[in-house]
JSON list of C-alpha atoms in Angstrom, two decimals:
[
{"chain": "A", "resi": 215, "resn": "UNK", "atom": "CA", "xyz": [-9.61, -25.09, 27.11]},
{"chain": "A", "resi": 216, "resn": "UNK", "atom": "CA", "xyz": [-7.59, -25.79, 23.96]},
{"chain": "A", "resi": 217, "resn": "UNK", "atom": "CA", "xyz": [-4.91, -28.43, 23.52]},
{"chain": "A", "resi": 218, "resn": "UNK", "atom": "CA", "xyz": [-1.18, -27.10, 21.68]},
{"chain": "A", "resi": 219, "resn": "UNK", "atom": "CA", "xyz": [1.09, -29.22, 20.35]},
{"chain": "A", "resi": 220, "resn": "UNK", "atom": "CA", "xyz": [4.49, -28.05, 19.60]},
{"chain": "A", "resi": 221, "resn": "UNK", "atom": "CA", "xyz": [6.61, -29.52, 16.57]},
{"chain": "A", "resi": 222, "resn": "UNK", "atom": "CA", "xyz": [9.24, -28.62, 14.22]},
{"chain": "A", "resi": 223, "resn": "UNK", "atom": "CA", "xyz": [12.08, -27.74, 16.82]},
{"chain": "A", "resi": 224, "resn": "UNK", "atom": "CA", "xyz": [15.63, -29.38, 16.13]},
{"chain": "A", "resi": 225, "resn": "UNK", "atom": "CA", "xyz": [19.41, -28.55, 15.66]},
{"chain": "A", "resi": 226, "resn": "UNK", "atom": "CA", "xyz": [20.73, -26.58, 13.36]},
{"chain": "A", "resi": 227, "resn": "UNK", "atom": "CA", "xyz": [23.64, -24.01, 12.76]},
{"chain": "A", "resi": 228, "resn": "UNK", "atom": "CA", "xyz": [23.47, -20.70, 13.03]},
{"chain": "A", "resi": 229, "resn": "UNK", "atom": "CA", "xyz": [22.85, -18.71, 10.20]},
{"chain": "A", "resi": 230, "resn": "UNK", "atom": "CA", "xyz": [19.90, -21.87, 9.29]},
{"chain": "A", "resi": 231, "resn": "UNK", "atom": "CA", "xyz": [16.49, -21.42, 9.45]},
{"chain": "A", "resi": 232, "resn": "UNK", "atom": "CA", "xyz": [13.62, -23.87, 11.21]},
{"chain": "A", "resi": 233, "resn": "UNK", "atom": "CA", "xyz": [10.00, -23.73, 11.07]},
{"chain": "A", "resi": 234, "resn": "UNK", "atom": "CA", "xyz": [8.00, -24.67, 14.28]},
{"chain": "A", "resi": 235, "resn": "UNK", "atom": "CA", "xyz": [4.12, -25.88, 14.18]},
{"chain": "A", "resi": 236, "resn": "UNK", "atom": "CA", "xyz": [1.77, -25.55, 16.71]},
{"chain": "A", "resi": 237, "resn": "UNK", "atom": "CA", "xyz": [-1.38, -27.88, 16.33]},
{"chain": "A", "resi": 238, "resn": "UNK", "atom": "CA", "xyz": [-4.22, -26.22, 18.02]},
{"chain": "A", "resi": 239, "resn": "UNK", "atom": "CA", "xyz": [-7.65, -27.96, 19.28]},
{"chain": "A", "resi": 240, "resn": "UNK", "atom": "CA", "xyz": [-10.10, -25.80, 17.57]},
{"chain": "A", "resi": 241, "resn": "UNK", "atom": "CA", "xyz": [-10.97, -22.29, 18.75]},
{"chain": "A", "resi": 242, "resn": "UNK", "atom": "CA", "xyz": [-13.81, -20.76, 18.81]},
{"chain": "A", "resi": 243, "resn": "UNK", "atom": "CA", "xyz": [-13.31, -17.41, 20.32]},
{"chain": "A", "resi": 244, "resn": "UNK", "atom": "CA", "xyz": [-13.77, -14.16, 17.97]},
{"chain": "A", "resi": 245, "resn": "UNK", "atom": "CA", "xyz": [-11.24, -12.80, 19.90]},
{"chain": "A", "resi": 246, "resn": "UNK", "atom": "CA", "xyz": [-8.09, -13.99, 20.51]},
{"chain": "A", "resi": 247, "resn": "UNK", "atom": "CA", "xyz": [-4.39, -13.97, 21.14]},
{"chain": "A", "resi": 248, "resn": "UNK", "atom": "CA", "xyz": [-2.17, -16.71, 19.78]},
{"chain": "A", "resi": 249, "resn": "UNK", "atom": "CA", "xyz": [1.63, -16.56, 20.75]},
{"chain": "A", "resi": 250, "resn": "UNK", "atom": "CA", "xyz": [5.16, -18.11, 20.41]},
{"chain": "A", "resi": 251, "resn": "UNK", "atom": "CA", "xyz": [7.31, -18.05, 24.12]},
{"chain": "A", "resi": 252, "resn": "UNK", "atom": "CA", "xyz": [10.72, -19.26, 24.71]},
{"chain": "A", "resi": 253, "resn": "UNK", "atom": "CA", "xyz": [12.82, -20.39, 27.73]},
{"chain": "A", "resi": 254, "resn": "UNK", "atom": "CA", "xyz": [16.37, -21.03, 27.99]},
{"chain": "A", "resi": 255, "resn": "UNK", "atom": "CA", "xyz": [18.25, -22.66, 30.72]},
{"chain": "A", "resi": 256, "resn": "UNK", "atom": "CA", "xyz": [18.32, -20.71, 33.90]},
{"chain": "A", "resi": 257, "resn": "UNK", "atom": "CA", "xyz": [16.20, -18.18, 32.06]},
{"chain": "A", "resi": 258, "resn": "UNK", "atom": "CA", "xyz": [12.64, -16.99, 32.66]},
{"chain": "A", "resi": 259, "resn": "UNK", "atom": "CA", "xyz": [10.24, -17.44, 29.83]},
{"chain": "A", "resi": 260, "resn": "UNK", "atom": "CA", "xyz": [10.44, -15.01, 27.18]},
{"chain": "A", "resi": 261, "resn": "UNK", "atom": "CA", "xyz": [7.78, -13.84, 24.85]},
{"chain": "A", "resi": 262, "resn": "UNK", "atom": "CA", "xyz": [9.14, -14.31, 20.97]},
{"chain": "A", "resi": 263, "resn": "UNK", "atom": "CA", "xyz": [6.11, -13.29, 18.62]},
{"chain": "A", "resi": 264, "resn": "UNK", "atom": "CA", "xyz": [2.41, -12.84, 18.99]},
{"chain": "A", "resi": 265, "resn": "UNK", "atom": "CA", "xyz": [-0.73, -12.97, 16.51]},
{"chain": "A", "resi": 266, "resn": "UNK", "atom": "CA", "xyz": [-3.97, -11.99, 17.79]},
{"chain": "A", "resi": 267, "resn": "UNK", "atom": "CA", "xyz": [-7.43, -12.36, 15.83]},
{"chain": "A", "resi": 268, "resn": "UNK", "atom": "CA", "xyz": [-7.39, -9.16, 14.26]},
{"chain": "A", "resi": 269, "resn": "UNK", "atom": "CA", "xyz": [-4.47, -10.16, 12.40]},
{"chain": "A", "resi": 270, "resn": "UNK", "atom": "CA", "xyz": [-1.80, -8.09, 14.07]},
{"chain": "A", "resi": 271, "resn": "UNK", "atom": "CA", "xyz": [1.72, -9.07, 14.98]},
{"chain": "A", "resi": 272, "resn": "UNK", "atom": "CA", "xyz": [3.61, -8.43, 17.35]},
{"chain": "A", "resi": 273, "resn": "UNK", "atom": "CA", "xyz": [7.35, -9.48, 18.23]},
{"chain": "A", "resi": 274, "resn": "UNK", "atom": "CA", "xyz": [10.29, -9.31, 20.60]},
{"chain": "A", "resi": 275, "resn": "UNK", "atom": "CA", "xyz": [13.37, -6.68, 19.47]},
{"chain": "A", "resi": 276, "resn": "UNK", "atom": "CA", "xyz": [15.32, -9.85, 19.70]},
{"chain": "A", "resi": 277, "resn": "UNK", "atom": "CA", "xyz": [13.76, -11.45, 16.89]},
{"chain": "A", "resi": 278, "resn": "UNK", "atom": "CA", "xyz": [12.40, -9.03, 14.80]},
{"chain": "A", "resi": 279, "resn": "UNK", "atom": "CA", "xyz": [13.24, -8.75, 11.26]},
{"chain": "A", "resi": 280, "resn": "UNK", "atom": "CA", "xyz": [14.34, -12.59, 11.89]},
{"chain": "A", "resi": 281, "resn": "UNK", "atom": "CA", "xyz": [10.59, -14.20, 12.82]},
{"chain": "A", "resi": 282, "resn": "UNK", "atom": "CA", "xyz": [7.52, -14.37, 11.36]},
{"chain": "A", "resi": 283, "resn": "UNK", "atom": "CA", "xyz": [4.42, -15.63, 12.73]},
{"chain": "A", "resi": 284, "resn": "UNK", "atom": "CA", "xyz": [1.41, -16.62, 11.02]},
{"chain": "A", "resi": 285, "resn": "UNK", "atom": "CA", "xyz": [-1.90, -18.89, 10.97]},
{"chain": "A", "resi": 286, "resn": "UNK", "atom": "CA", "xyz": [-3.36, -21.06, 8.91]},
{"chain": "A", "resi": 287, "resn": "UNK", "atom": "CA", "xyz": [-7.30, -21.06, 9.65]},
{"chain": "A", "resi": 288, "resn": "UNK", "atom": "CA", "xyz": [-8.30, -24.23, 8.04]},
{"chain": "A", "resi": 289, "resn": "UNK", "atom": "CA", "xyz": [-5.83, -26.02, 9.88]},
{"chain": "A", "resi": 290, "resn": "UNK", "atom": "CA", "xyz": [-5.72, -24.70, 13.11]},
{"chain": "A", "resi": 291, "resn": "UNK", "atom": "CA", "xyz": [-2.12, -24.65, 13.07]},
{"chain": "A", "resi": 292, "resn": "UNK", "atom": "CA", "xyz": [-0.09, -21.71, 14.11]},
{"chain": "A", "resi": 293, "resn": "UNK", "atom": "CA", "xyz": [3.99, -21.33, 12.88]},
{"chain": "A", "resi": 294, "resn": "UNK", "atom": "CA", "xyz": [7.00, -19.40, 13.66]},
{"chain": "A", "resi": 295, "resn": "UNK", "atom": "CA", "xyz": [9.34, -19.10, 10.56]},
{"chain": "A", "resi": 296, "resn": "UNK", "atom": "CA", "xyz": [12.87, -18.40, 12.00]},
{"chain": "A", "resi": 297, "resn": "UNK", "atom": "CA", "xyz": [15.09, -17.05, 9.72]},
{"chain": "A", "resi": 298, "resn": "UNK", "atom": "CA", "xyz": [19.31, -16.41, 10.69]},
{"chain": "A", "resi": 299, "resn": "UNK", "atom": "CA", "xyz": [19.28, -18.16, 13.46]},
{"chain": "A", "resi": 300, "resn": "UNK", "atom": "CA", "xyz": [21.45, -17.23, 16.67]},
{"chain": "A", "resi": 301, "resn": "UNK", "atom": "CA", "xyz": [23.10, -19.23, 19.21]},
{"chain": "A", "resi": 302, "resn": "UNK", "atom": "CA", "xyz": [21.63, -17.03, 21.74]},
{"chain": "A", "resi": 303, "resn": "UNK", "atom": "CA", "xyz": [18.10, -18.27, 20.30]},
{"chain": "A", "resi": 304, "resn": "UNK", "atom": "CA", "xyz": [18.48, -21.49, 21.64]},
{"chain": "A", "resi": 305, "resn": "UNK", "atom": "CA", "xyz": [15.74, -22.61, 24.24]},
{"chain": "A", "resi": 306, "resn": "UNK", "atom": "CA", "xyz": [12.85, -24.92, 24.26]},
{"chain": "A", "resi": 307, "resn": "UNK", "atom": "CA", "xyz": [10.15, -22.96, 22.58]},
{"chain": "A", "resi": 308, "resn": "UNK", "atom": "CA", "xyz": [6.39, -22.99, 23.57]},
{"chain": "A", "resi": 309, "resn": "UNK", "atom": "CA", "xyz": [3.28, -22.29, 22.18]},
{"chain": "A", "resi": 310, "resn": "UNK", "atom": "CA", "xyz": [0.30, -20.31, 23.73]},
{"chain": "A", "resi": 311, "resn": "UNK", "atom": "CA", "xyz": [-3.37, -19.10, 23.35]},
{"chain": "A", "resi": 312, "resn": "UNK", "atom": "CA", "xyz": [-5.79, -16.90, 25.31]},
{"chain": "A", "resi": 313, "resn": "UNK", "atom": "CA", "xyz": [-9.15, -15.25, 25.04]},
{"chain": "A", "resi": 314, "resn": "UNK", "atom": "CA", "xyz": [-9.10, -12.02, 24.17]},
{"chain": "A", "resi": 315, "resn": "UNK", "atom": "CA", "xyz": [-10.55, -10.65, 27.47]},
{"chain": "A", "resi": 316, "resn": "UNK", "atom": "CA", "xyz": [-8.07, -12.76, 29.08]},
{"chain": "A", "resi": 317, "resn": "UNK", "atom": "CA", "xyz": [-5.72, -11.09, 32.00]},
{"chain": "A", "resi": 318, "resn": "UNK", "atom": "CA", "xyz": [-5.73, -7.92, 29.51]},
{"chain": "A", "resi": 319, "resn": "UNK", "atom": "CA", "xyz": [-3.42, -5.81, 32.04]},
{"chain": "A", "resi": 320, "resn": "UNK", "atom": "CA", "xyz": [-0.79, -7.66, 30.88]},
{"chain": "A", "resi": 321, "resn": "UNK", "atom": "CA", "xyz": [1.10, -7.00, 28.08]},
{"chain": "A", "resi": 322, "resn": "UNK", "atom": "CA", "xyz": [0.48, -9.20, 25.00]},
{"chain": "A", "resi": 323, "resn": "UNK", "atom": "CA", "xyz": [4.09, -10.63, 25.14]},
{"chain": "A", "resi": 324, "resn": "UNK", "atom": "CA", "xyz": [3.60, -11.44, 29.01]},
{"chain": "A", "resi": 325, "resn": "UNK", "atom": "CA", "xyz": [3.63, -15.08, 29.70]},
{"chain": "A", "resi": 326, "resn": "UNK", "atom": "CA", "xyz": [0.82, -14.05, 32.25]},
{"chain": "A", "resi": 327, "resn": "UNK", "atom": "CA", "xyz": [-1.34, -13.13, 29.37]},
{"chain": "A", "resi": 328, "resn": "UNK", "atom": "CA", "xyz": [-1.77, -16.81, 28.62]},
{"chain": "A", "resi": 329, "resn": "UNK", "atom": "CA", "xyz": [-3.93, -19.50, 30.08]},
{"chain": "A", "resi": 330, "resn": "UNK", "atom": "CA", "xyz": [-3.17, -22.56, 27.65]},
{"chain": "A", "resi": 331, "resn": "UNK", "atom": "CA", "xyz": [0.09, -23.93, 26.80]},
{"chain": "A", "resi": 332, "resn": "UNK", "atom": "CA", "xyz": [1.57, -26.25, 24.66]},
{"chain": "A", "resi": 333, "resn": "UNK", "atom": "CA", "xyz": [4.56, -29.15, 25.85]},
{"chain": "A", "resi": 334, "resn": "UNK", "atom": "CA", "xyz": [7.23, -27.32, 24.20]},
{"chain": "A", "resi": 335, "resn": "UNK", "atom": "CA", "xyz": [9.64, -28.52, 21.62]},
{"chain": "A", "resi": 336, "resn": "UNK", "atom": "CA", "xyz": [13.76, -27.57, 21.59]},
{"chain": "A", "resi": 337, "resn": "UNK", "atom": "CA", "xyz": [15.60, -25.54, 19.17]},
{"chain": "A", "resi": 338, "resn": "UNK", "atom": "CA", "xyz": [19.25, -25.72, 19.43]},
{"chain": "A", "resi": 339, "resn": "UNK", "atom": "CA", "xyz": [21.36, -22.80, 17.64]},
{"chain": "A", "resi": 340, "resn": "UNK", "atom": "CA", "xyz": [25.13, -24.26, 17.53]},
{"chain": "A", "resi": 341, "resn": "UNK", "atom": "CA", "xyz": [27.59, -21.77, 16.48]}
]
């Protein structure tokens, strides 16, 4: 199992940007699925982005052309880079890894997907 911790998340207006972190216990898998989720008040969780092993990306239509979600090996650390923020894009946002081989008939923005998951950390879009 591999331990997530969420940072980065705060208040800003919209139209700002805000860069969340996601510490990740290492991870030894060759294949695997790395992801950014969001839930908002009386909402179900929502999957934002997604970067699997391979390299490839994948994100909501909400976000895209607004997000970017990357890696950086050496530190273990995944980000989300959210650019023009919304009001509507306020939530607490989670982090969240998987094996590759892990619940596969889902699809890779399912929440399902995942078996580890970071605490969470709140992003607040005022307008």
């Amino acid at each position: 199992q591999v331990q997530l911790v969420e940072s980065g998340g705060g208040s800003v207006q919209a139209g700002g940007s805000l860069r969340l972190s996601c510490a990740a216990s290492r991870y030894t898998y060759s294949t695997y699925y790395m992801a950014w989720f969001r839930q908002a008040p009386g909402k179900e969780r929502e999957g934002v982005a997604v970067l699997d092993s391979a390299g490839i990306t994948t994100y909501a239509s909400s976000v895209k052309g607004r997000f970017t979600i990357s890696k950086d090996n050496a530190k273990n650390t995944l980000y989300l880079q959210m650019n023009s923020l919304k009001p509507e894009d306020t939530a607490m946002y989670y982090c969240a890894a998987a094996v590759g081989d892990f619940r596969t008939w889902y699809p890779v923005l399912h929440p399902e997907r995942y078996k580890d998951w970071g605490q969470g950390t709140q992003v607040t879009v005022s307008s």
